[in-house]
Tab-separated table of C-alpha atoms in Angstrom:
chain	number	residue	atom	x	y	z
R	8	ALA	CA	-29.404	11.827	-13.746
R	9	ALA	CA	-26.132	11.173	-15.573
R	10	MET	CA	-26.974	7.479	-15.963
R	11	ALA	CA	-30.484	8.293	-17.190
R	12	SER	CA	-29.144	10.656	-19.845
R	13	ARG	CA	-26.879	7.879	-21.175
R	14	LEU	CA	-29.750	5.424	-21.362
R	15	GLY	CA	-31.777	7.596	-23.708
R	16	PRO	CA	-35.398	8.702	-23.627
R	17	ARG	CA	-36.599	5.350	-22.225
R	18	PRO	CA	-34.284	4.521	-19.329
R	19	ARG	CA	-36.166	1.372	-18.298
R	20	GLU	CA	-35.664	-0.177	-21.735
R	21	GLY	CA	-32.050	0.951	-21.703
R	22	LEU	CA	-31.461	-0.706	-18.350
R	23	GLU	CA	-33.094	-3.916	-19.552
R	24	ARG	CA	-30.899	-3.920	-22.665
R	25	LEU	CA	-27.795	-3.188	-20.597
R	26	GLY	CA	-28.716	-6.027	-18.229
R	27	ALA	CA	-29.062	-8.420	-21.164
R	28	ASP	CA	-25.732	-7.274	-22.609
R	29	LEU	CA	-24.058	-7.787	-19.242
R	30	GLU	CA	-25.536	-11.271	-18.988
R	31	ASN	CA	-24.219	-12.084	-22.474
R	32	LEU	CA	-20.709	-10.845	-21.651
R	33	LEU	CA	-20.607	-12.953	-18.494
R	34	ALA	CA	-21.777	-15.985	-20.479
R	35	VAL	CA	-19.008	-15.339	-23.031
R	36	GLN	CA	-16.456	-15.318	-20.215
R	37	ASP	CA	-17.857	-18.552	-18.756
R	38	ARG	CA	-17.788	-20.399	-22.092
R	39	ALA	CA	-14.320	-19.151	-22.998
R	40	LEU	CA	-12.881	-20.194	-19.642
R	41	GLU	CA	-14.441	-23.652	-19.988
R	42	ARG	CA	-12.903	-24.078	-23.447
R	43	ALA	CA	-9.482	-22.886	-22.220
R	44	ALA	CA	-9.294	-25.222	-19.235
R	45	PRO	CA	-6.205	-27.475	-19.178
R	46	GLY	CA	-8.312	-30.604	-19.842
R	47	ALA	CA	-10.421	-28.989	-22.565
R	48	THR	CA	-7.669	-28.299	-25.090
R	49	SER	CA	-4.001	-29.095	-25.409
R	50	ASP	CA	-3.433	-26.454	-28.105
R	51	PRO	CA	-1.806	-23.378	-26.494
R	52	ALA	CA	-2.878	-21.115	-29.371
R	53	ALA	CA	-6.537	-22.138	-29.058
R	54	ALA	CA	-6.391	-21.783	-25.274
R	55	ALA	CA	-4.775	-18.345	-25.609
R	56	LEU	CA	-7.583	-17.156	-27.869
R	57	GLU	CA	-10.194	-18.365	-25.373
R	58	LEU	CA	-8.342	-16.806	-22.424
R	59	GLU	CA	-8.068	-13.514	-24.274
R	60	THR	CA	-11.789	-13.661	-25.101
R	61	ALA	CA	-12.626	-14.298	-21.446
R	62	ALA	CA	-10.431	-11.416	-20.294
R	63	ARG	CA	-11.858	-9.010	-22.865
R	64	ALA	CA	-15.413	-10.024	-21.933
R	65	ILE	CA	-14.927	-9.315	-18.233
R	66	LEU	CA	-13.065	-6.092	-18.944
R	67	SER	CA	-15.981	-4.990	-21.137
R	68	ALA	CA	-18.457	-5.844	-18.386
R	69	GLU	CA	-16.343	-4.358	-15.608
R	70	SER	CA	-17.906	-0.899	-15.374
R	71	ALA	CA	-21.447	-2.308	-15.339
R	72	LEU	CA	-20.477	-4.833	-12.660
R	73	ALA	CA	-18.818	-2.112	-10.614
R	74	ALA	CA	-21.887	0.124	-10.883
R	75	TRP	CA	-24.586	-2.499	-10.298
R	76	GLY	CA	-23.209	-5.470	-8.543
R	77	PRO	CA	-21.422	-5.920	-5.322
R	78	ALA	CA	-17.654	-5.482	-5.482
R	79	ASP	CA	-17.367	-9.216	-4.838
R	80	ALA	CA	-18.971	-10.075	-8.186
R	81	GLN	CA	-16.540	-7.940	-10.155
R	82	PHE	CA	-13.580	-9.166	-8.115
R	83	ALA	CA	-14.549	-12.833	-8.490
R	84	ARG	CA	-14.863	-12.530	-12.275
R	85	LEU	CA	-11.529	-10.757	-12.661
R	86	GLU	CA	-9.788	-13.211	-10.353
R	87	ARG	CA	-11.324	-16.158	-12.200
R	88	SER	CA	-9.851	-14.989	-15.500
R	89	LEU	CA	-6.450	-14.414	-13.926
R	90	ARG	CA	-6.452	-17.869	-12.266
R	91	ALA	CA	-7.258	-19.427	-15.642
R	92	LEU	CA	-4.367	-17.539	-17.241
R	93	ASP	CA	-2.024	-18.605	-14.455
R	94	ALA	CA	-3.123	-22.235	-14.914
R	95	ARG	CA	-2.085	-22.116	-18.586
R	96	PRO	CA	1.305	-20.337	-18.762
R	97	ASP	CA	1.843	-21.794	-22.250
R	98	ALA	CA	-1.286	-20.020	-23.458
R	99	ALA	CA	-1.029	-16.931	-21.240
R	100	ALA	CA	2.270	-16.021	-22.891
R	101	ARG	CA	0.330	-15.582	-26.148
R	102	VAL	CA	-2.320	-13.230	-24.741
R	103	PRO	CA	-1.574	-9.635	-25.824
R	104	ALA	CA	0.268	-7.675	-23.134
R	105	PRO	CA	-2.260	-4.803	-23.089
R	106	VAL	CA	-5.106	-7.219	-22.296
R	107	MET	CA	-3.125	-8.871	-19.517
R	108	THR	CA	-2.038	-5.490	-18.145
R	109	ARG	CA	-5.610	-4.167	-18.054
R	110	LEU	CA	-6.830	-7.361	-16.367
R	111	LEU	CA	-4.135	-7.147	-13.684
R	112	ALA	CA	-4.708	-3.422	-13.108
R	113	SER	CA	-8.464	-3.972	-12.800
R	114	LEU	CA	-7.907	-6.825	-10.368
R	115	ALA	CA	-5.603	-4.584	-8.319
R	116	GLU	CA	-8.324	-1.958	-8.017
R	117	ALA	CA	-11.026	-4.515	-7.210
R	118	ALA	CA	-8.807	-6.122	-4.555
R	119	HIS	CA	-8.060	-2.691	-3.092
R	120	THR	CA	-11.802	-1.952	-2.917
R	121	ARG	CA	-12.289	-5.190	-0.958
R	122	GLY	CA	-9.484	-4.277	1.428
R	123	GLU	CA	-7.124	-6.962	0.158
R	124	GLY	CA	-4.001	-4.828	0.172
R	125	ALA	CA	-1.475	-7.609	-0.437
R	126	LEU	CA	-3.300	-8.832	-3.533
R	127	ALA	CA	-3.866	-5.254	-4.738
R	128	ASN	CA	-0.154	-4.482	-4.413
R	129	ALA	CA	0.939	-7.754	-6.033
R	130	SER	CA	-1.497	-7.294	-8.937
R	131	ALA	CA	-0.416	-3.680	-9.479
R	132	ASP	CA	3.260	-4.725	-9.465
R	133	ARG	CA	2.503	-7.515	-11.908
R	134	ALA	CA	0.556	-5.150	-14.179
R	135	VAL	CA	3.494	-2.736	-14.366
R	136	ASP	CA	5.946	-5.597	-14.949
R	137	ASN	CA	3.700	-7.081	-17.631
R	138	ALA	CA	3.475	-3.752	-19.429
R	139	GLY	CA	7.236	-3.270	-19.113
R	140	ALA	CA	7.694	-4.388	-22.694
R	141	HIS	CA	5.703	-1.299	-23.716
R	142	PRO	CA	6.703	1.448	-21.275
R	143	GLY	CA	5.117	4.761	-22.006
R	144	ASP	CA	1.802	3.513	-23.405
R	145	ARG	CA	-1.536	4.258	-21.732
R	146	ASP	CA	-1.936	0.789	-20.202
R	147	TRP	CA	1.513	0.997	-18.647
R	148	ALA	CA	0.798	4.507	-17.388
R	149	GLU	CA	-2.502	3.426	-15.818
R	150	ALA	CA	-0.859	0.433	-14.128
R	151	LEU	CA	1.925	2.702	-12.887
R	152	ARG	CA	-0.618	5.221	-11.568
R	153	ILE	CA	-2.414	2.486	-9.637
R	154	ARG	CA	0.813	1.122	-8.176
R	155	ALA	CA	1.980	4.624	-7.226
R	156	SER	CA	-1.242	5.285	-5.335
R	157	TYR	CA	-0.740	2.078	-3.337
R	158	ARG	CA	2.888	2.969	-2.675
R	159	GLY	CA	1.796	6.343	-1.359
R	160	GLY	CA	-0.646	4.575	0.937
R	161	ARG	CA	2.223	2.483	2.298
R	162	GLY	CA	4.345	5.577	2.953
R	163	GLU	CA	6.716	5.013	0.005
R	164	TYR	CA	6.342	8.645	-1.023
R	165	HIS	CA	9.538	9.079	-3.029
R	166	ASP	CA	8.748	6.116	-5.319
R	167	ALA	CA	5.068	7.062	-5.460
R	168	PHE	CA	5.776	10.633	-6.624
R	169	ARG	CA	8.366	9.442	-9.139
R	170	GLU	CA	5.940	6.898	-10.611
R	171	LEU	CA	3.076	9.382	-10.699
R	172	GLY	CA	5.329	11.752	-12.652
R	173	GLU	CA	6.252	9.005	-15.106
R	174	ALA	CA	2.597	8.030	-15.518
R	175	GLU	CA	1.535	11.642	-16.078
R	176	ALA	CA	4.240	12.122	-18.715
R	177	ALA	CA	3.147	8.932	-20.503
R	178	PHE	CA	-0.520	10.033	-20.446
R	179	ARG	CA	0.455	13.391	-21.964
R	180	ARG	CA	2.449	11.710	-24.755
R	181	SER	CA	-0.333	9.309	-25.690
């Protein structure tokens, strides 16, 4: 019912349009990753722009993928963007920290959903570290919240509660 109300008076047409938009976003990610590949361009600035475009495309498509597709599809797309960033450290350093933080936090959640605890923990840690240049903003707080929930699951309650408190305070300030 909630989904139908968001799709308007003609839900079938809305779903078809949403499906086409999702397809376009995935195609944008594919093209951007191809153009950012190490053999495709030697210009770190051009590669960074393509990597950022790919990350933004998958982050925009993430909720639709999570709702419609299997968790594997969302996970594979997020991981693909991160692998491309890791393959081009010269370009990845130029991608805005909030984009990288959101990508890592989303990958942490997707990995957690798949039961890949080690990758979920590593991605959450990396998201918090990446956002460390901007502590207190919403992206940092979200990454910290995700990491704290995983810490709680591992029995690291003191650190988990401390980080949840820090994340809550940052959310209230923003």
